[in-house]
mmCIF file of C-alpha atoms and ligand atoms in Angstrom:
data_model
loop_
_atom_site.group_PDB
_atom_site.id
_atom_site.type_symbol
_atom_site.label_atom_id
_atom_site.label_comp_id
_atom_site.label_asym_id
_atom_site.label_seq_id
_atom_site.Cartn_x
_atom_site.Cartn_y
_atom_site.Cartn_z
ATOM 1 C CA MET A 244 -2.217 -11.035 24.726
ATOM 2 C CA ALA A 245 -3.085 -12.664 28.095
ATOM 3 C CA GLY A 246 -0.041 -13.112 30.277
ATOM 4 C CA ARG A 247 2.162 -10.334 29.022
ATOM 5 C CA GLN A 248 2.346 -6.572 28.867
ATOM 6 C CA PRO A 249 2.166 -4.897 25.435
ATOM 7 C CA ARG A 250 5.634 -4.240 24.017
ATOM 8 C CA GLY A 251 7.060 -0.946 25.233
ATOM 9 C CA THR A 252 8.371 1.982 23.196
ATOM 10 C CA HIS A 253 11.965 0.791 23.398
ATOM 11 C CA GLU A 254 11.212 -2.584 21.816
ATOM 12 C CA ILE A 255 8.835 -1.074 19.229
ATOM 13 C CA GLU A 256 11.577 1.378 18.178
ATOM 14 C CA ALA A 257 14.173 -1.403 17.982
ATOM 15 C CA LEU A 258 11.932 -3.454 15.681
ATOM 16 C CA ALA A 259 11.197 -0.404 13.506
ATOM 17 C CA GLU A 260 14.940 0.186 13.248
ATOM 18 C CA ARG A 261 15.460 -3.360 11.941
ATOM 19 C CA LEU A 262 12.928 -2.782 9.182
ATOM 20 C CA GLU A 263 14.402 0.612 8.373
ATOM 21 C CA ARG A 264 17.858 -0.908 8.067
ATOM 22 C CA ALA A 265 16.640 -3.664 5.722
ATOM 23 C CA GLN A 266 14.970 -1.017 3.577
ATOM 24 C CA ARG A 267 18.035 1.243 3.555
ATOM 25 C CA LEU A 268 20.496 -1.556 2.759
ATOM 26 C CA ARG A 269 18.070 -3.321 0.384
ATOM 27 C CA GLN A 270 18.619 -6.541 2.272
ATOM 28 C CA GLU A 271 15.966 -9.128 2.890
ATOM 29 C CA MET A 272 15.382 -9.986 6.541
ATOM 30 C CA ASP A 273 13.568 -12.696 8.480
ATOM 31 C CA PRO A 274 9.996 -11.845 9.428
ATOM 32 C CA LEU A 275 9.808 -10.217 12.875
ATOM 33 C CA THR A 276 7.562 -13.065 14.047
ATOM 34 C CA VAL A 277 10.395 -15.584 13.665
ATOM 35 C CA GLU A 278 11.839 -14.122 16.880
ATOM 36 C CA HIS A 279 8.631 -12.571 18.224
ATOM 37 C CA ALA A 280 5.920 -15.130 17.522
ATOM 38 C CA ASP A 281 3.485 -13.330 19.841
ATOM 39 C CA LEU A 282 3.651 -9.964 18.006
ATOM 40 C CA THR A 283 0.105 -8.570 17.834
ATOM 41 C CA VAL A 284 -1.438 -6.560 14.997
ATOM 42 C CA ASP A 285 -1.744 -3.548 17.354
ATOM 43 C CA GLU A 286 1.962 -3.731 18.137
ATOM 44 C CA ALA A 287 2.687 -4.140 14.437
ATOM 45 C CA TYR A 288 0.870 -0.851 13.691
ATOM 46 C CA ALA A 289 2.906 0.778 16.479
ATOM 47 C CA ILE A 290 6.073 -0.431 14.696
ATOM 48 C CA GLN A 291 4.746 0.884 11.363
ATOM 49 C CA PHE A 292 4.060 4.306 12.916
ATOM 50 C CA ALA A 293 7.547 4.352 14.489
ATOM 51 C CA LEU A 294 9.076 3.476 11.108
ATOM 52 C CA ILE A 295 7.171 6.233 9.332
ATOM 53 C CA MET A 296 7.934 8.751 12.094
ATOM 54 C CA ARG A 297 11.650 8.160 11.495
ATOM 55 C CA GLN A 298 11.128 8.821 7.795
ATOM 56 C CA SER A 299 9.079 11.998 8.436
ATOM 57 C CA ARG A 300 11.753 13.312 10.808
ATOM 58 C CA ARG A 301 14.247 13.017 7.944
ATOM 59 C CA GLY A 302 12.064 15.376 5.889
ATOM 60 C CA ASP A 303 9.960 12.795 4.069
ATOM 61 C CA PRO A 304 6.358 13.423 5.146
ATOM 62 C CA VAL A 305 3.341 11.156 4.675
ATOM 63 C CA VAL A 306 1.361 12.422 1.661
ATOM 64 C CA ALA A 307 -1.054 9.559 0.990
ATOM 65 C CA MET A 308 -2.429 6.348 2.460
ATOM 66 C CA LYS A 309 -2.948 2.856 1.117
ATOM 67 C CA ALA A 310 -5.226 -0.034 1.903
ATOM 68 C CA GLY A 311 -3.843 -3.493 1.205
ATOM 69 C CA LEU A 312 -5.201 -7.032 1.156
ATOM 70 C CA THR A 313 -8.492 -5.648 -0.163
ATOM 71 C CA SER A 314 -9.065 -8.367 -2.760
ATOM 72 C CA LYS A 315 -10.505 -11.813 -1.981
ATOM 73 C CA ALA A 316 -7.494 -13.416 -3.679
ATOM 74 C CA LYS A 317 -4.990 -11.651 -1.405
ATOM 75 C CA GLN A 318 -7.100 -12.206 1.723
ATOM 76 C CA VAL A 319 -7.421 -15.931 0.994
ATOM 77 C CA ALA A 320 -3.675 -16.169 0.282
ATOM 78 C CA MET A 321 -2.937 -14.564 3.681
ATOM 79 C CA GLY A 322 -5.774 -16.362 5.518
ATOM 80 C CA VAL A 323 -7.317 -13.076 6.721
ATOM 81 C CA ASP A 324 -10.701 -11.426 6.302
ATOM 82 C CA GLU A 325 -9.779 -7.804 6.968
ATOM 83 C CA PRO A 326 -7.610 -5.416 4.973
ATOM 84 C CA ILE A 327 -4.548 -3.627 6.341
ATOM 85 C CA TYR A 328 -3.204 -0.147 5.740
ATOM 86 C CA GLY A 329 0.100 1.572 5.115
ATOM 87 C CA GLN A 330 1.470 5.072 4.664
ATOM 88 C CA ILE A 331 2.937 6.649 1.547
ATOM 89 C CA CYS A 332 5.751 9.163 1.996
ATOM 90 C CA GLU A 333 6.697 11.855 -0.501
ATOM 91 C CA SER A 334 9.855 10.007 -1.629
ATOM 92 C CA MET A 335 7.779 6.984 -2.665
ATOM 93 C CA ILE A 336 5.927 8.882 -5.382
ATOM 94 C CA LEU A 337 7.055 8.685 -8.994
ATOM 95 C CA ASP A 338 5.761 11.147 -11.570
ATOM 96 C CA ASP A 339 3.903 9.879 -14.617
ATOM 97 C CA GLY A 340 6.656 8.971 -17.113
ATOM 98 C CA GLU A 341 9.411 8.661 -14.506
ATOM 99 C CA THR A 342 11.360 5.384 -14.457
ATOM 100 C CA LEU A 343 11.582 3.017 -11.517
ATOM 101 C CA ALA A 344 15.139 2.248 -10.424
ATOM 102 C CA THR A 345 14.674 -1.352 -9.320
ATOM 103 C CA SER A 346 18.169 -1.312 -7.761
ATOM 104 C CA GLU A 347 16.681 0.900 -5.017
ATOM 105 C CA LEU A 348 14.375 -1.942 -3.966
ATOM 106 C CA ILE A 349 14.722 -5.590 -2.929
ATOM 107 C CA HIS A 350 12.239 -7.600 -4.998
ATOM 108 C CA PRO A 351 9.655 -5.155 -6.376
ATOM 109 C CA ARG A 352 6.279 -6.155 -7.772
ATOM 110 C CA ALA A 353 3.785 -3.942 -9.620
ATOM 111 C CA GLU A 354 0.023 -3.983 -9.165
ATOM 112 C CA PRO A 355 -2.862 -2.036 -10.758
ATOM 113 C CA GLU A 356 -4.991 0.311 -8.663
ATOM 114 C CA ILE A 357 -7.481 3.183 -9.002
ATOM 115 C CA ALA A 358 -6.245 6.148 -6.943
ATOM 116 C CA PHE A 359 -8.784 8.385 -5.174
ATOM 117 C CA ILE A 360 -7.774 12.063 -4.926
ATOM 118 C CA LEU A 361 -9.742 13.681 -2.121
ATOM 119 C CA GLY A 362 -11.368 17.107 -2.280
ATOM 120 C CA ALA A 363 -12.650 16.947 1.307
ATOM 121 C CA ASP A 364 -11.547 15.341 4.572
ATOM 122 C CA LEU A 365 -12.905 11.899 5.424
ATOM 123 C CA ARG A 366 -13.186 11.331 9.170
ATOM 124 C CA GLY A 367 -14.534 8.119 10.615
ATOM 125 C CA PRO A 368 -16.295 6.451 12.229
ATOM 126 C CA GLY A 369 -19.328 5.995 10.040
ATOM 127 C CA VAL A 370 -17.774 6.842 6.665
ATOM 128 C CA THR A 371 -19.777 5.152 3.892
ATOM 129 C CA PRO A 372 -18.784 4.497 0.254
ATOM 130 C CA GLU A 373 -21.309 7.177 -0.760
ATOM 131 C CA ARG A 374 -19.493 9.721 1.419
ATOM 132 C CA VAL A 375 -16.196 8.609 -0.083
ATOM 133 C CA LEU A 376 -17.446 9.256 -3.611
ATOM 134 C CA ALA A 377 -18.865 12.645 -2.589
ATOM 135 C CA ALA A 378 -15.473 13.602 -1.091
ATOM 136 C CA THR A 379 -13.497 12.352 -4.097
ATOM 137 C CA ARG A 380 -12.419 15.120 -6.449
ATOM 138 C CA GLU A 381 -10.818 12.828 -9.020
ATOM 139 C CA VAL A 382 -9.790 9.271 -9.713
ATOM 140 C CA ALA A 383 -6.722 8.190 -11.680
ATOM 141 C CA PRO A 384 -5.134 5.034 -13.073
ATOM 142 C CA ALA A 385 -2.302 4.077 -10.743
ATOM 143 C CA ILE A 386 0.388 1.482 -10.190
ATOM 144 C CA GLU A 387 1.626 0.517 -6.758
ATOM 145 C CA VAL A 388 5.087 -1.011 -6.549
ATOM 146 C CA ILE A 389 5.183 -3.198 -3.461
ATOM 147 C CA ASP A 390 8.440 -4.493 -1.997
ATOM 148 C CA SER A 391 8.407 -6.624 1.110
ATOM 149 C CA ARG A 392 11.489 -6.265 3.264
ATOM 150 C CA TYR A 393 11.073 -9.938 4.192
ATOM 151 C CA ARG A 394 12.867 -12.866 2.593
ATOM 152 C CA ASN A 395 11.016 -14.301 -0.417
ATOM 153 C CA PHE A 396 8.007 -11.998 0.196
ATOM 154 C CA ARG A 397 6.881 -14.373 2.955
ATOM 155 C CA PHE A 398 5.340 -13.045 6.164
ATOM 156 C CA THR A 399 2.445 -13.243 8.605
ATOM 157 C CA LEU A 400 -0.174 -10.512 9.062
ATOM 158 C CA PRO A 401 1.640 -8.663 11.922
ATOM 159 C CA ASP A 402 4.877 -8.804 9.892
ATOM 160 C CA VAL A 403 3.387 -7.122 6.835
ATOM 161 C CA VAL A 404 1.566 -4.494 8.939
ATOM 162 C CA ALA A 405 4.859 -3.573 10.659
ATOM 163 C CA ASP A 406 6.533 -3.423 7.230
ATOM 164 C CA ASN A 407 4.166 -0.610 6.195
ATOM 165 C CA ALA A 408 2.010 -2.984 4.124
ATOM 166 C CA SER A 409 4.918 -3.557 1.703
ATOM 167 C CA SER A 410 4.678 0.059 0.396
ATOM 168 C CA ALA A 411 7.520 1.069 -1.889
ATOM 169 C CA ARG A 412 6.536 3.302 -4.820
ATOM 170 C CA VAL A 413 3.369 4.748 -6.323
ATOM 171 C CA ILE A 414 2.731 6.234 -9.755
ATOM 172 C CA LEU A 415 -0.464 8.042 -10.725
ATOM 173 C CA ALA A 416 -1.425 8.910 -14.304
ATOM 174 C CA ALA A 417 -1.285 12.627 -15.038
ATOM 175 C CA ARG A 418 -4.786 12.287 -16.491
ATOM 176 C CA ARG A 419 -7.473 12.545 -13.817
ATOM 177 C CA SER A 420 -11.261 12.050 -14.085
ATOM 178 C CA SER A 421 -14.231 13.070 -11.989
ATOM 179 C CA PRO A 422 -15.854 9.989 -10.429
ATOM 180 C CA VAL A 423 -19.291 11.419 -11.259
ATOM 181 C CA GLY A 424 -21.046 9.169 -13.764
ATOM 182 C CA LEU A 425 -18.411 6.407 -13.520
ATOM 183 C CA ASP A 426 -19.254 2.953 -12.183
ATOM 184 C CA LEU A 427 -15.941 2.102 -10.550
ATOM 185 C CA ARG A 428 -17.274 -1.321 -9.606
ATOM 186 C CA LEU A 429 -17.574 -2.276 -13.269
ATOM 187 C CA MET A 430 -14.419 -0.423 -14.328
ATOM 188 C CA GLY A 431 -12.486 -2.810 -16.577
ATOM 189 C CA MET A 432 -8.691 -3.039 -16.387
ATOM 190 C CA VAL A 433 -5.976 -4.576 -18.587
ATOM 191 C CA PHE A 434 -2.505 -5.058 -17.106
ATOM 192 C CA GLU A 435 0.336 -5.551 -19.594
ATOM 193 C CA LYS A 436 3.945 -6.462 -18.930
ATOM 194 C CA ASN A 437 6.320 -5.992 -21.863
ATOM 195 C CA GLY A 438 3.399 -5.800 -24.299
ATOM 196 C CA GLU A 439 1.744 -8.987 -23.085
ATOM 197 C CA VAL A 440 -1.538 -9.061 -21.162
ATOM 198 C CA VAL A 441 -0.749 -10.651 -17.785
ATOM 199 C CA GLU A 442 -3.913 -9.746 -15.832
ATOM 200 C CA THR A 443 -7.380 -8.394 -16.420
ATOM 201 C CA GLY A 444 -9.814 -7.239 -13.766
ATOM 202 C CA ALA A 445 -12.611 -4.951 -12.654
ATOM 203 C CA GLY A 446 -13.050 -2.490 -9.792
ATOM 204 C CA ALA A 447 -15.287 -4.981 -7.973
ATOM 205 C CA ALA A 448 -12.144 -7.025 -7.163
ATOM 206 C CA VAL A 449 -11.436 -4.399 -4.471
ATOM 207 C CA LEU A 450 -13.900 -5.126 -1.642
ATOM 208 C CA ASP A 451 -16.752 -5.212 -4.171
ATOM 209 C CA HIS A 452 -16.148 -1.489 -4.956
ATOM 210 C CA PRO A 453 -12.910 0.493 -4.415
ATOM 211 C CA ALA A 454 -14.878 3.151 -2.480
ATOM 212 C CA ASN A 455 -15.559 0.456 0.161
ATOM 213 C CA ALA A 456 -11.797 0.179 0.713
ATOM 214 C CA VAL A 457 -11.440 3.948 1.149
ATOM 215 C CA ALA A 458 -14.378 3.960 3.614
ATOM 216 C CA TRP A 459 -12.811 1.047 5.525
ATOM 217 C CA LEU A 460 -9.522 2.962 5.708
ATOM 218 C CA ALA A 461 -11.137 6.199 6.961
ATOM 219 C CA ASN A 462 -12.995 4.265 9.664
ATOM 220 C CA LYS A 463 -9.932 2.240 10.642
ATOM 221 C CA LEU A 464 -7.748 5.359 10.951
ATOM 222 C CA ALA A 465 -10.365 6.894 13.252
ATOM 223 C CA GLU A 466 -9.536 4.168 15.805
ATOM 224 C CA ARG A 467 -6.160 5.932 16.273
ATOM 225 C CA GLY A 468 -7.577 9.445 15.887
ATOM 226 C CA GLY A 469 -6.456 9.722 12.244
ATOM 227 C CA PHE A 470 -8.333 10.736 9.109
ATOM 228 C CA LEU A 471 -7.916 11.089 5.344
ATOM 229 C CA SER A 472 -7.230 14.688 4.420
ATOM 230 C CA ALA A 473 -8.412 16.834 1.518
ATOM 231 C CA GLY A 474 -5.721 17.144 -1.150
ATOM 232 C CA SER A 475 -4.157 13.772 -0.324
ATOM 233 C CA PHE A 476 -4.850 10.579 -2.207
ATOM 234 C CA VAL A 477 -5.655 6.986 -1.328
ATOM 235 C CA MET A 478 -4.536 3.746 -2.965
ATOM 236 C CA PRO A 479 -7.470 1.398 -2.239
ATOM 237 C CA GLY A 480 -5.826 -1.891 -3.242
ATOM 238 C CA ALA A 481 -5.052 -3.959 -6.304
ATOM 239 C CA LEU A 482 -7.508 -5.213 -8.920
ATOM 240 C CA SER A 483 -5.312 -8.246 -9.629
ATOM 241 C CA ASN A 484 -2.171 -10.061 -8.580
ATOM 242 C CA ALA A 485 1.105 -8.155 -8.400
ATOM 243 C CA HIS A 486 3.865 -9.044 -10.894
ATOM 244 C CA PRO A 487 7.636 -8.920 -10.303
ATOM 245 C CA VAL A 488 9.482 -6.181 -12.189
ATOM 246 C CA ALA A 489 13.144 -6.108 -13.240
ATOM 247 C CA PRO A 490 15.384 -3.772 -15.251
ATOM 248 C CA GLY A 491 14.083 -3.387 -18.812
ATOM 249 C CA ASP A 492 10.477 -4.228 -17.941
ATOM 250 C CA GLU A 493 7.618 -1.993 -19.072
ATOM 251 C CA ILE A 494 4.287 -2.109 -17.272
ATOM 252 C CA ARG A 495 1.139 -0.590 -18.724
ATOM 253 C CA VAL A 496 -2.234 -0.515 -16.975
ATOM 254 C CA THR A 497 -5.253 0.634 -18.987
ATOM 255 C CA PHE A 498 -8.676 1.323 -17.521
ATOM 256 C CA ASP A 499 -11.938 1.720 -19.365
ATOM 257 C CA ARG A 500 -12.661 5.478 -19.650
ATOM 258 C CA LEU A 501 -9.928 6.515 -17.174
ATOM 259 C CA GLY A 502 -7.014 5.977 -19.561
ATOM 260 C CA ALA A 503 -3.621 4.407 -18.913
ATOM 261 C CA VAL A 504 -0.557 4.664 -16.703
ATOM 262 C CA ALA A 505 2.831 3.222 -17.584
ATOM 263 C CA LEU A 506 6.007 2.396 -15.711
ATOM 264 C CA ARG A 507 9.456 1.729 -17.188
ATOM 265 C CA CYS A 508 12.011 -0.052 -15.063
ATOM 266 C CA THR A 509 15.777 0.338 -15.071
HETATM 267 O O1 0L1 B 881 -1.060 -3.478 -1.440
HETATM 268 C C1 0L1 B 881 -1.227 -4.642 -1.032
HETATM 269 O O2 0L1 B 881 -2.298 -5.253 -1.133
HETATM 270 C C2 0L1 B 881 -0.044 -5.329 -0.426
HETATM 271 C C3 0L1 B 881 -0.340 -5.641 0.987
HETATM 272 C C4 0L1 B 881 0.737 -6.498 1.534
HETATM 273 C C5 0L1 B 881 0.753 -7.875 1.026
HETATM 274 C C6 0L1 B 881 1.715 -8.012 -0.094
HETATM 275 O O3 0L1 B 881 2.861 -7.528 0.024
HETATM 276 O O4 0L1 B 881 1.330 -8.653 -1.085
HETATM 277 MG MG1 MG B 882 -1.550 -2.191 -3.288
#
């Protein structure tokens, strides 16, 4: 950052507008860092917040949060050692059984997650995984549909942060379970695409325990004065790779003891 002032509101808004336009027109764009190689992660979060503020002003409020890049595989692929976060607006949520209209997105991919539904606020700093579990009312099988606005899903860390961590759609199973008595670290998962097993995994793929990802998120949000609120939910990150989805595809994710969640694509 030495040698220049942080980007001002005008430039942050202009960059958010570019991302918003790509999303609205379903058109891939070049990563922001092609033109702005010195974009910092802090500035990228400012762009993300500007993007989400535009959405909220149009009557689409933030109802949940996500952590991304929480698995070793994704961190190694991106060359980073810290997760990122993004925000989930009301319009991004699909009900259990609802179909995904892939024509609304650019190049969607589905990934398996365990959603945490909070019964109490989580305010950092100092949130521990134990506090996360105590504040969690229920957990549910979930699928996140990610959709980078960047060409060929290629980007640097600031790019993906600005692009709201590739958030696109989220589907939670109607069936919910209390986390009490469950070992989410050892929770086994089978991910099927069109009846074929394409991935298997366990909860430990997510920062060693998905509650670690929720704790990280609560503590990270505290840096900007934010927190995770009771009644909202958190997507802590994927247990495996994401897989592209196209019209006609059916995704099914089954967890030991938690049950299954399915997604049909048109
Ligand atoms: O939810 C995620 O882990 C996605 C984070 C962004 C990276 C990607 O689009 O794969
Ligand atoms: Mg995810």
